Tab-separated table of C-alpha atoms in Angstrom:
chain	number	residue	atom	x	y	z
A	1114	UNK	CA	-14.177	-11.315	15.810
A	1115	UNK	CA	-14.831	-11.764	12.303
A	1116	UNK	CA	-15.825	-8.147	12.200
A	1117	UNK	CA	-12.791	-7.386	14.289
A	1118	UNK	CA	-10.062	-9.341	11.527
A	1119	UNK	CA	-11.708	-7.647	8.583
A	1120	UNK	CA	-11.151	-4.257	9.902
A	1121	UNK	CA	-7.469	-5.270	11.015
A	1122	UNK	CA	-5.059	-3.694	11.740
A	1123	UNK	CA	-7.088	-1.501	14.516
A	1124	UNK	CA	-6.119	1.437	16.545
A	1125	UNK	CA	-2.945	2.183	14.191
A	1126	UNK	CA	-2.093	4.988	12.786
A	1127	UNK	CA	1.280	4.739	10.474
A	1128	UNK	CA	3.539	6.514	7.657
A	1129	UNK	CA	6.618	5.616	5.704
A	1130	UNK	CA	8.385	8.251	3.855
A	1131	UNK	CA	12.167	8.552	2.368
A	1132	UNK	CA	13.821	11.557	0.323
A	1133	UNK	CA	17.205	10.993	-1.104
A	1134	UNK	CA	17.945	14.583	0.423
A	1135	UNK	CA	19.316	17.784	-1.579
A	1136	UNK	CA	23.166	16.833	-2.216
A	1137	UNK	CA	22.971	13.365	-3.185
A	1138	UNK	CA	22.423	11.146	-5.887
A	1139	UNK	CA	21.594	8.061	-4.341
A	1140	UNK	CA	19.051	6.529	-1.586
A	1141	UNK	CA	21.070	4.311	0.705
A	1142	UNK	CA	18.559	4.409	3.220
A	1143	UNK	CA	16.136	1.247	3.331
A	1144	UNK	CA	13.188	0.850	5.388
A	1145	UNK	CA	10.170	-1.729	5.656
A	1146	UNK	CA	7.011	-2.039	7.832
A	1147	UNK	CA	5.470	-5.414	8.164
A	1148	UNK	CA	1.661	-5.889	9.730
A	1149	UNK	CA	0.462	-8.565	11.315
A	1150	UNK	CA	-2.111	-10.187	9.319
A	1151	UNK	CA	-4.577	-10.584	11.894
A	1152	UNK	CA	-4.596	-10.573	15.737
A	1153	UNK	CA	-3.475	-13.753	16.231
A	1154	UNK	CA	-0.084	-12.818	14.378
A	1155	UNK	CA	-0.005	-9.639	16.322
A	1156	UNK	CA	-0.307	-11.601	19.985
A	1157	UNK	CA	2.827	-13.607	18.858
A	1158	UNK	CA	4.816	-11.248	16.581
A	1159	UNK	CA	3.580	-7.694	16.732
A	1160	UNK	CA	3.810	-4.807	13.909
A	1161	UNK	CA	7.212	-4.477	12.809
A	1162	UNK	CA	8.817	-1.352	11.572
A	1163	UNK	CA	12.346	-0.753	10.461
A	1164	UNK	CA	15.104	1.740	9.191
A	1165	UNK	CA	18.337	1.018	7.664
A	1166	UNK	CA	21.044	3.466	6.555
A	1167	UNK	CA	23.424	1.797	4.661
A	1168	UNK	CA	27.301	3.030	3.842
A	1169	UNK	CA	29.632	2.101	1.406
A	1170	UNK	CA	31.355	2.892	-2.056
A	1171	UNK	CA	29.444	2.588	-5.226
A	1172	UNK	CA	25.908	0.451	-4.390
A	1173	UNK	CA	27.344	-1.043	-1.456
A	1174	UNK	CA	25.329	0.962	1.319
A	1175	UNK	CA	22.289	0.873	-0.602
A	1176	UNK	CA	22.728	-3.062	-0.978
A	1177	UNK	CA	23.600	-3.544	2.720
A	1178	UNK	CA	20.582	-1.317	3.861
A	1179	UNK	CA	17.896	-3.618	1.554
A	1180	UNK	CA	19.335	-6.901	2.801
A	1181	UNK	CA	18.610	-5.618	6.349
A	1182	UNK	CA	15.159	-4.415	5.728
A	1183	UNK	CA	14.449	-7.517	3.919
A	1184	UNK	CA	16.109	-10.361	6.103
A	1185	UNK	CA	15.508	-8.814	10.054
A	1186	UNK	CA	11.627	-9.181	9.623
A	1187	UNK	CA	11.768	-12.304	7.627
A	1188	UNK	CA	13.981	-14.038	10.636
A	1189	UNK	CA	12.001	-12.309	13.403
A	1190	UNK	CA	8.640	-13.935	12.038
A	1191	UNK	CA	10.794	-17.285	11.132
A	1192	UNK	CA	11.703	-18.379	14.480
A	1193	UNK	CA	8.430	-18.203	16.341
A	1194	UNK	CA	9.656	-20.799	18.973
A	1195	UNK	CA	12.101	-18.313	20.481
A	1196	UNK	CA	10.467	-15.630	22.267
A	1197	UNK	CA	10.490	-12.012	20.614
A	1198	UNK	CA	13.554	-10.362	22.057
A	1199	UNK	CA	15.449	-13.417	21.418
A	1200	UNK	CA	13.934	-13.713	17.705
A	1201	UNK	CA	14.937	-10.114	17.031
A	1202	UNK	CA	18.521	-10.388	18.432
A	1203	UNK	CA	18.750	-14.053	16.266
A	1204	UNK	CA	17.593	-12.434	12.968
A	1205	UNK	CA	19.952	-9.242	13.195
A	1206	UNK	CA	22.834	-11.163	13.958
A	1207	UNK	CA	22.080	-13.601	11.062
A	1208	UNK	CA	21.688	-10.887	8.932
A	1209	UNK	CA	25.021	-9.143	9.766
A	1210	UNK	CA	26.564	-12.850	8.539
A	1211	UNK	CA	24.671	-12.401	5.556
A	1212	UNK	CA	25.738	-9.015	5.081
A	1213	UNK	CA	28.784	-9.450	5.876
A	1214	UNK	CA	29.389	-12.845	3.871
A	1215	UNK	CA	28.585	-10.993	0.588
A	1216	UNK	CA	30.599	-7.935	1.183
A	1217	UNK	CA	33.834	-10.395	1.292
A	1218	UNK	CA	32.158	-11.724	-2.100
A	1219	UNK	CA	32.902	-9.169	-3.847
A	1220	UNK	CA	35.623	-6.908	-3.521
A	1221	UNK	CA	33.157	-3.617	-4.283
A	1222	UNK	CA	30.740	-4.683	-1.370
A	1223	UNK	CA	33.513	-4.918	0.943
A	1224	UNK	CA	33.197	-3.725	4.390
A	1225	UNK	CA	29.824	-2.227	3.666
A	1226	UNK	CA	27.439	-1.794	6.525
A	1227	UNK	CA	24.483	-0.266	7.564
A	1228	UNK	CA	22.649	0.810	10.716
A	1229	UNK	CA	19.579	-1.175	11.851
A	1230	UNK	CA	16.801	0.387	14.036
A	1231	UNK	CA	13.996	-2.275	14.372
A	1232	UNK	CA	10.518	-2.172	16.713
A	1233	UNK	CA	8.138	-4.518	17.394
A	1234	UNK	CA	4.392	-3.132	18.664
A	1235	UNK	CA	3.601	-6.310	20.808
A	1236	UNK	CA	0.481	-6.650	23.483
A	1237	UNK	CA	3.078	-6.616	26.023
A	1238	UNK	CA	4.706	-3.161	24.493
A	1239	UNK	CA	7.611	-1.854	21.800
A	1240	UNK	CA	10.147	-3.645	21.490
A	1241	UNK	CA	13.211	-2.520	19.607
A	1242	UNK	CA	16.832	-3.851	18.328
A	1243	UNK	CA	19.321	-1.378	17.447
A	1244	UNK	CA	22.752	-1.200	16.194
A	1245	UNK	CA	24.243	2.414	14.779
A	1246	UNK	CA	22.917	5.920	14.732
A	1247	UNK	CA	19.707	5.866	13.298
A	1248	UNK	CA	16.945	6.140	16.170
A	1249	UNK	CA	13.387	5.430	17.942
A	1250	UNK	CA	11.635	7.891	19.481
A	1251	UNK	CA	8.374	8.271	21.346
A	1252	UNK	CA	6.076	10.800	21.828
A	1253	UNK	CA	3.820	10.836	25.007
A	1254	UNK	CA	1.926	13.612	26.066
A	1255	UNK	CA	4.585	16.661	26.610
A	1256	UNK	CA	7.767	14.441	26.418
A	1257	UNK	CA	10.350	13.101	23.932
A	1258	UNK	CA	11.801	10.156	24.853
A	1259	UNK	CA	14.684	8.447	22.649
A	1260	UNK	CA	14.571	4.793	23.296
A	1261	UNK	CA	18.106	3.954	21.717
A	1262	UNK	CA	21.411	4.820	22.428
A	1263	UNK	CA	23.503	6.147	19.467
A	1264	UNK	CA	26.608	3.806	18.572
A	1265	UNK	CA	28.732	7.103	17.450
A	1266	UNK	CA	32.426	8.400	18.646
A	1267	UNK	CA	30.425	11.575	20.068
A	1268	UNK	CA	28.100	9.519	22.044
A	1269	UNK	CA	31.122	7.275	23.164
A	1270	UNK	CA	33.149	10.413	24.399
A	1271	UNK	CA	30.334	11.702	26.099
A	1272	UNK	CA	29.385	8.660	28.088
A	1273	UNK	CA	32.932	8.489	29.090
A	1274	UNK	CA	33.194	11.693	30.528
A	1275	UNK	CA	35.500	13.120	27.742
A	1276	UNK	CA	33.223	15.582	25.911
A	1277	UNK	CA	31.074	18.531	27.859
A	1278	UNK	CA	28.129	19.912	26.032
A	1279	UNK	CA	28.318	22.434	23.061
A	1280	UNK	CA	32.264	22.588	24.152
A	1281	UNK	CA	34.978	23.352	21.470
A	1282	UNK	CA	36.321	19.765	21.372
A	1283	UNK	CA	32.467	18.454	21.462
A	1284	UNK	CA	31.899	20.582	18.213
A	1285	UNK	CA	35.218	19.543	16.529
A	1286	UNK	CA	34.315	15.725	16.979
A	1287	UNK	CA	32.850	14.586	13.674
A	1288	UNK	CA	29.127	13.262	14.398
A	1289	UNK	CA	28.986	10.399	11.597
A	1290	UNK	CA	31.776	8.339	12.713
A	1291	UNK	CA	29.613	5.566	14.008
A	1292	UNK	CA	31.223	2.552	15.891
A	1293	UNK	CA	28.987	-0.076	15.565
A	1294	UNK	CA	27.050	-1.111	12.351
A	1295	UNK	CA	25.698	-3.936	10.696
A	1296	UNK	CA	27.916	-5.831	7.674
A	1297	UNK	CA	31.526	-4.835	8.160
A	1298	UNK	CA	32.857	-7.517	10.943
A	1299	UNK	CA	31.803	-10.979	11.191
A	1300	UNK	CA	30.571	-10.478	14.736
A	1301	UNK	CA	27.922	-7.902	16.178
A	1302	UNK	CA	26.670	-6.726	19.185
A	1303	UNK	CA	23.137	-5.734	19.316
A	1304	UNK	CA	21.313	-3.881	21.670
A	1305	UNK	CA	17.577	-5.175	22.367
A	1306	UNK	CA	15.493	-2.561	24.234
A	1307	UNK	CA	12.369	-3.145	25.968
A	1308	UNK	CA	9.224	-3.624	25.785
A	1309	UNK	CA	8.522	-0.120	26.808
A	1310	UNK	CA	4.888	0.175	27.640
A	1311	UNK	CA	2.487	1.759	25.175
A	1312	UNK	CA	-0.347	4.501	26.092
A	1313	UNK	CA	-3.173	5.408	23.355
A	1314	UNK	CA	-1.541	8.412	22.014
A	1315	UNK	CA	1.572	7.310	21.783
A	1316	UNK	CA	3.476	8.272	18.884
A	1317	UNK	CA	6.912	6.432	17.260
A	1318	UNK	CA	9.476	8.171	15.259
A	1319	UNK	CA	11.875	5.278	13.578
A	1320	UNK	CA	14.313	7.867	11.294
A	1321	UNK	CA	18.192	7.868	9.804
A	1322	UNK	CA	20.553	10.717	11.024
A	1323	UNK	CA	19.418	12.631	7.817
A	1324	UNK	CA	16.922	14.069	9.984
A	1325	UNK	CA	18.170	14.594	13.434
A	1326	UNK	CA	21.120	16.118	11.949
A	1327	UNK	CA	19.188	19.166	10.812
A	1328	UNK	CA	16.340	18.733	12.679
A	1329	UNK	CA	16.075	19.322	16.710
A	1330	UNK	CA	14.623	17.249	19.428
A	1331	UNK	CA	12.217	20.012	20.215
A	1332	UNK	CA	11.093	20.227	16.632
A	1333	UNK	CA	10.429	16.873	16.188
A	1334	UNK	CA	8.489	16.708	19.279
A	1335	UNK	CA	6.294	19.619	18.591
A	1336	UNK	CA	5.548	18.446	15.130
A	1337	UNK	CA	5.071	14.753	16.100
A	1338	UNK	CA	2.610	15.999	19.121
A	1339	UNK	CA	0.539	18.168	16.619
A	1340	UNK	CA	-0.176	16.468	13.147
A	1341	UNK	CA	-1.304	13.743	11.949
A	1342	UNK	CA	0.991	10.992	10.924
A	1343	UNK	CA	1.344	11.972	7.086
A	1344	UNK	CA	1.564	15.554	8.001
A	1345	UNK	CA	4.252	15.162	10.106
A	1346	UNK	CA	6.459	13.023	8.305
A	1347	UNK	CA	6.365	14.903	5.879
A	1348	UNK	CA	7.270	18.309	7.464
A	1349	UNK	CA	10.411	16.416	9.125
A	1350	UNK	CA	11.574	15.765	5.694
A	1351	UNK	CA	11.050	19.119	4.588
A	1352	UNK	CA	12.437	20.795	7.137
A	1353	UNK	CA	15.428	18.508	7.072
A	1354	UNK	CA	15.792	19.667	2.999
A	1355	UNK	CA	15.295	23.326	3.546
A	1356	UNK	CA	18.187	23.575	5.785
A	1357	UNK	CA	20.370	21.421	2.709
A	1358	UNK	CA	19.310	18.165	3.322
A	1359	UNK	CA	22.759	16.894	2.909
A	1360	UNK	CA	21.942	13.233	3.654
A	1361	UNK	CA	19.153	10.537	2.809
A	1362	UNK	CA	16.205	10.944	5.107
A	1363	UNK	CA	14.397	8.833	6.025
A	1364	UNK	CA	11.174	8.577	8.882
A	1365	UNK	CA	8.611	6.143	9.985
A	1366	UNK	CA	6.157	7.331	12.245
A	1367	UNK	CA	3.572	5.404	14.153
A	1368	UNK	CA	0.808	6.104	16.466
A	1369	UNK	CA	-1.069	4.077	18.805
A	1370	UNK	CA	-4.722	5.421	18.493
A	1371	UNK	CA	-7.192	2.888	20.688
A	1372	UNK	CA	-6.768	0.816	23.516
A	1373	UNK	CA	-6.407	-2.254	21.215
A	1374	UNK	CA	-2.553	-1.990	20.856
A	1375	UNK	CA	-1.602	-0.204	24.352
A	1376	UNK	CA	-0.107	-2.677	26.525
A	1377	UNK	CA	-1.215	-0.470	29.363
A	1378	UNK	CA	-4.507	-1.685	28.936
A	1379	UNK	CA	-3.828	-4.970	28.115
A	1380	UNK	CA	-3.816	-8.542	29.711
A	1381	UNK	CA	-1.134	-10.244	27.928
A	1382	UNK	CA	1.224	-12.757	29.626
A	1383	UNK	CA	4.295	-11.041	30.284
A	1384	UNK	CA	7.172	-12.022	27.430
A	1385	UNK	CA	10.168	-14.688	29.126
A	1386	UNK	CA	13.495	-14.987	27.797
A	1387	UNK	CA	15.510	-17.511	28.716
A	1388	UNK	CA	13.721	-20.717	28.340
A	1389	UNK	CA	14.819	-23.636	27.658
A	1390	UNK	CA	13.041	-24.576	24.422
A	1391	UNK	CA	11.063	-28.015	23.856
A	1392	UNK	CA	13.024	-30.319	21.666
A	1393	UNK	CA	10.799	-32.211	19.526
A	1394	UNK	CA	12.932	-35.548	18.894
A	1395	UNK	CA	13.459	-35.714	22.833
A	1396	UNK	CA	9.492	-35.529	23.503
A	1397	UNK	CA	8.937	-38.151	20.500
A	1398	UNK	CA	11.664	-40.625	21.884
A	1399	UNK	CA	9.453	-40.331	25.402
A	1400	UNK	CA	6.869	-40.909	23.949
A	1401	UNK	CA	7.869	-43.708	22.127
A	1402	UNK	CA	9.358	-45.284	25.068
A	1403	UNK	CA	6.006	-45.105	26.821
A	1404	UNK	CA	4.155	-46.796	24.084
A	1405	UNK	CA	6.424	-49.865	24.163
A	1406	UNK	CA	6.526	-50.427	27.836
A	1407	UNK	CA	2.486	-50.065	27.429
A	1408	UNK	CA	2.612	-52.224	24.746
A	1409	UNK	CA	4.875	-54.567	26.642
A	1410	UNK	CA	2.564	-54.521	29.249
A	1411	UNK	CA	-0.824	-55.436	27.505
A	1412	UNK	CA	1.095	-58.159	25.293
A	1413	UNK	CA	2.366	-59.944	28.528
A	1414	UNK	CA	-0.994	-59.352	30.188
A	1415	UNK	CA	-2.384	-61.129	27.311
A	1416	UNK	CA	0.194	-64.377	28.013
A	1417	UNK	CA	-0.933	-64.367	31.544
A	1418	UNK	CA	2.502	-63.274	32.796
A	1419	UNK	CA	1.372	-60.454	35.279
A	1420	UNK	CA	4.230	-59.534	37.460
A	1421	UNK	CA	6.072	-58.647	34.214
A	1422	UNK	CA	3.288	-57.055	32.816
A	1423	UNK	CA	2.853	-54.973	35.811
A	1424	UNK	CA	6.386	-53.980	35.822
A	1425	UNK	CA	6.212	-52.780	32.487
A	1426	UNK	CA	3.200	-50.834	33.047
A	1427	UNK	CA	5.321	-48.928	36.044
A	1428	UNK	CA	8.056	-48.317	33.986
A	1429	UNK	CA	6.261	-46.905	31.430
A	1430	UNK	CA	4.447	-44.470	34.170
A	1431	UNK	CA	7.772	-43.608	35.328
A	1432	UNK	CA	9.177	-42.612	31.844
A	1433	UNK	CA	6.330	-40.916	31.193
A	1434	UNK	CA	6.443	-39.038	34.617
A	1435	UNK	CA	9.829	-37.860	34.161
A	1436	UNK	CA	9.169	-36.669	30.740
A	1437	UNK	CA	6.569	-34.479	32.225
A	1438	UNK	CA	8.779	-33.237	34.984
A	1439	UNK	CA	11.402	-32.243	32.759
A	1440	UNK	CA	9.172	-30.271	30.138
A	1441	UNK	CA	7.843	-28.419	33.577
A	1442	UNK	CA	11.159	-27.952	34.798
A	1443	UNK	CA	12.436	-26.263	31.376
A	1444	UNK	CA	9.111	-23.896	31.610
A	1445	UNK	CA	9.642	-22.566	34.992
A	1446	UNK	CA	13.417	-21.104	33.660
A	1447	UNK	CA	13.977	-18.121	32.261
A	1448	UNK	CA	12.945	-14.327	33.252
A	1449	UNK	CA	9.904	-12.617	32.730
A	1450	UNK	CA	10.035	-8.916	31.429
A	1451	UNK	CA	7.255	-6.985	32.664
A	1452	UNK	CA	6.458	-4.355	35.418
A	1453	UNK	CA	9.791	-3.027	36.601
A	1454	UNK	CA	11.330	-4.786	34.174
A	1455	UNK	CA	13.095	-4.357	30.501
A	1456	UNK	CA	15.860	-5.179	28.652
A	1457	UNK	CA	18.130	-2.268	27.908
A	1458	UNK	CA	18.637	1.159	29.728
A	1459	UNK	CA	16.422	3.945	28.257
A	1460	UNK	CA	14.901	6.249	27.392
A	1461	UNK	CA	18.408	8.017	26.918
A	1462	UNK	CA	17.377	11.220	26.329
A	1463	UNK	CA	14.233	13.032	27.019
A	1464	UNK	CA	12.721	16.628	25.319
A	1465	UNK	CA	9.967	18.498	26.246
A	1466	UNK	CA	7.551	19.449	23.768
A	1467	UNK	CA	7.402	23.277	23.024
A	1468	UNK	CA	3.784	24.746	23.460
A	1469	UNK	CA	1.703	24.686	20.626
A	1470	UNK	CA	1.839	28.239	20.247
A	1471	UNK	CA	5.647	28.629	20.367
A	1472	UNK	CA	6.118	26.062	17.162
A	1473	UNK	CA	3.261	27.900	15.642
A	1474	UNK	CA	5.269	31.194	15.832
A	1475	UNK	CA	8.500	28.703	14.833
A	1476	UNK	CA	6.915	28.196	11.852
A	1477	UNK	CA	5.275	31.241	10.750
A	1478	UNK	CA	9.095	33.008	10.842
A	1479	UNK	CA	10.253	30.104	8.716
A	1480	UNK	CA	7.798	30.507	5.865
A	1481	UNK	CA	7.877	34.318	6.129
A	1482	UNK	CA	11.768	33.777	5.894
A	1483	UNK	CA	11.070	31.521	2.735
A	1484	UNK	CA	8.630	34.009	1.310
A	1485	UNK	CA	11.924	36.712	1.284
A	1486	UNK	CA	14.640	34.162	0.655
A	1487	UNK	CA	16.323	35.017	-2.665
A	1488	UNK	CA	17.317	31.333	-3.738
A	1489	UNK	CA	13.262	30.619	-3.947
A	1490	UNK	CA	13.111	32.483	-6.932
A	1491	UNK	CA	15.103	30.330	-8.817
A	1492	UNK	CA	11.776	27.774	-8.854
A	1493	UNK	CA	8.543	27.903	-10.324
A	1494	UNK	CA	6.762	28.225	-7.004
A	1495	UNK	CA	2.721	28.557	-6.514
A	1496	UNK	CA	2.458	31.606	-4.510
A	1497	UNK	CA	-1.012	32.308	-4.460
A	1498	UNK	CA	-1.480	28.763	-2.744
A	1499	UNK	CA	1.611	29.113	-0.715
A	1500	UNK	CA	0.330	32.927	0.520
A	1501	UNK	CA	-3.206	31.916	1.152
A	1502	UNK	CA	-1.989	29.035	3.712
A	1503	UNK	CA	0.192	31.306	5.601
A	1504	UNK	CA	-2.799	33.533	5.843
A	1505	UNK	CA	-4.841	30.477	7.338
A	1506	UNK	CA	-2.078	30.183	9.475
A	1507	UNK	CA	-1.779	33.898	10.751
A	1508	UNK	CA	-5.937	33.537	11.017
A	1509	UNK	CA	-5.924	30.802	13.180
A	1510	UNK	CA	-3.061	32.308	15.483
A	1511	UNK	CA	-4.890	35.117	15.704
A	1512	UNK	CA	-7.980	33.122	17.113
A	1513	UNK	CA	-5.497	30.523	18.994
A	1514	UNK	CA	-5.877	27.869	17.016
A	1515	UNK	CA	-2.558	27.065	17.376
A	1516	UNK	CA	-2.927	23.522	16.122
A	1517	UNK	CA	-4.628	24.651	13.153
A	1518	UNK	CA	-2.347	27.477	12.288
A	1519	UNK	CA	0.393	24.739	12.879
A	1520	UNK	CA	-0.806	22.416	10.320
A	1521	UNK	CA	-1.649	25.438	7.778
A	1522	UNK	CA	1.995	26.062	7.943
A	1523	UNK	CA	3.385	22.600	7.428
A	1524	UNK	CA	1.365	22.778	4.296
A	1525	UNK	CA	2.755	25.768	3.124
A	1526	UNK	CA	6.344	24.448	3.654
A	1527	UNK	CA	5.471	20.849	2.455
A	1528	UNK	CA	4.080	23.169	-0.763
A	1529	UNK	CA	7.113	24.941	-1.301
A	1530	UNK	CA	9.561	21.535	-1.002
A	1531	UNK	CA	7.118	19.703	-3.299
A	1532	UNK	CA	7.649	22.655	-6.212
A	1533	UNK	CA	11.659	22.242	-5.613
A	1534	UNK	CA	11.504	18.777	-5.683
A	1535	UNK	CA	9.304	19.035	-9.318
A	1536	UNK	CA	11.579	21.641	-10.488
A	1537	UNK	CA	14.862	19.784	-9.449
A	1538	UNK	CA	13.465	16.140	-10.973
A	1539	UNK	CA	15.005	14.965	-7.974
A	1540	UNK	CA	18.573	15.478	-9.370
A	1541	UNK	CA	21.573	15.360	-7.019
A	1542	UNK	CA	22.314	19.324	-6.150
A	1543	UNK	CA	24.056	21.578	-4.108
A	1544	UNK	CA	21.019	23.661	-3.812
A	1545	UNK	CA	19.179	24.703	-0.285
A	1546	UNK	CA	16.800	27.692	0.752
A	1547	UNK	CA	19.220	29.672	3.143
A	1548	UNK	CA	17.131	30.860	6.366
C-alpha cells in the first residue's frame, strides 16, 4: 500500500493545453485538473477535470470561467456527505449563484457567463456535470462518443426536428448561440451524465468550442487514437489555429492506461443517489436519550426500585431500536447507479475513427500544403527541421508504419505553429495559414 501511494496517481496519462487562438487578444477559457491525492481520496471523489469557456464584455468572461473552475471542484469535494452525482450537481448550482451574484454586484460584469464541462474519474466510472456547448468526448477502440449534449440553438432546433443535416436553413443558424450557461441567471439546470464505465485505453477529451468549430469529429477521433496525450492535445490546438483560430482553444486529454482506474474491472460498490443522509443532531439526541434511560435504570436499581429500573431499561432499549431502524430505513432508500442504469441519455453522437493510413495521408497533405502556403513565407520557419520530419513521415508511410507517420507529421505541424507563435509573440491577429 505504501509503495502504491508513493507512485500515485497510477494508470493515468493526462495533459491540459489552452491557447488564445489567432484572432483574440484575451483568453476567456479556464480549465483545471485536480487529481486525487491518494487512493482513498480517489475512491471517494475521483480525479477531477474541467473546462469553462467564458463570455461577456471586458474581462467578464475571464472572471466567470475562473470562478467556475475554482468553485466547482472545491464545492464538489466539500460536500462529502453527498454522493458524487449529487455533490457535482450542488457544486455547479452553487457556483452559478456565485457567478450571478458577482455579475449583479458590478455593472461591468452583469450577465457574464460561462460554459462548464466537468468530469470525475471514479471507481464506478466517468461522471460528468455539464452546462453550455463545451464538450466531453470519449474514444474507445475505433469509436468516438460525445458524452455531453450541446445547449445551443442549433442542437435545440435539430432535436425539435426543425433542422436537417447540412440544409441551407441549418447552415444559416448561428452555431455560437447557446441556450444554457452558468452565471447569467439566478437559477440553472445542470446535466449530470453517467457514470460511464471506463475501460483500459479509454481516452477522454474535454474541450471548448474553439476546437470543435475548426476540427472535425473524425480528426479528433484519429488524433486521440493514434498519438500520446501530449502530442494529441498539441495537434488538436495546432489544427484549430491553422484553420483560422478565431476563438480561444482549450483541451484536456486524459487516458486510462491500466486496470487500476478501469471501472469495468472494478469491484467498487455502486453509487447510490437519493438516500436520506444521517442527521448528526438527531443521532446525538437518540444517544443522549438512551444514556439518560440507562442511567435512570442504574440509579433506580441502586435504590432498590427494580420495577421502575426495569421499565427505564426497556424504554432505553426501545429508543435505541427505533433509532437503529430509522437509520437502516434511510440507508435503504435511494437508487443505485450501475449495470444498465446511469444518469443522462448519452452518448449523444458517435463517429468512426478513420484508418491510421487514411489519417496519415490526410496529415501528409496538410504538411505539403503548408510547405507551399504563401502566408507561411511571412514567418521565420525552421524549414530544415520541418522537411526532415516530413521525410520521416513519408518513409514511415512507405513501410506501412502509419502511427509513426502520423507522429512525424504532427510534429511537423506543431513545429511550424510554434515558429509562428513565437513570431507573433502571442498578439491578436487576423492571420491564418490558408490551406
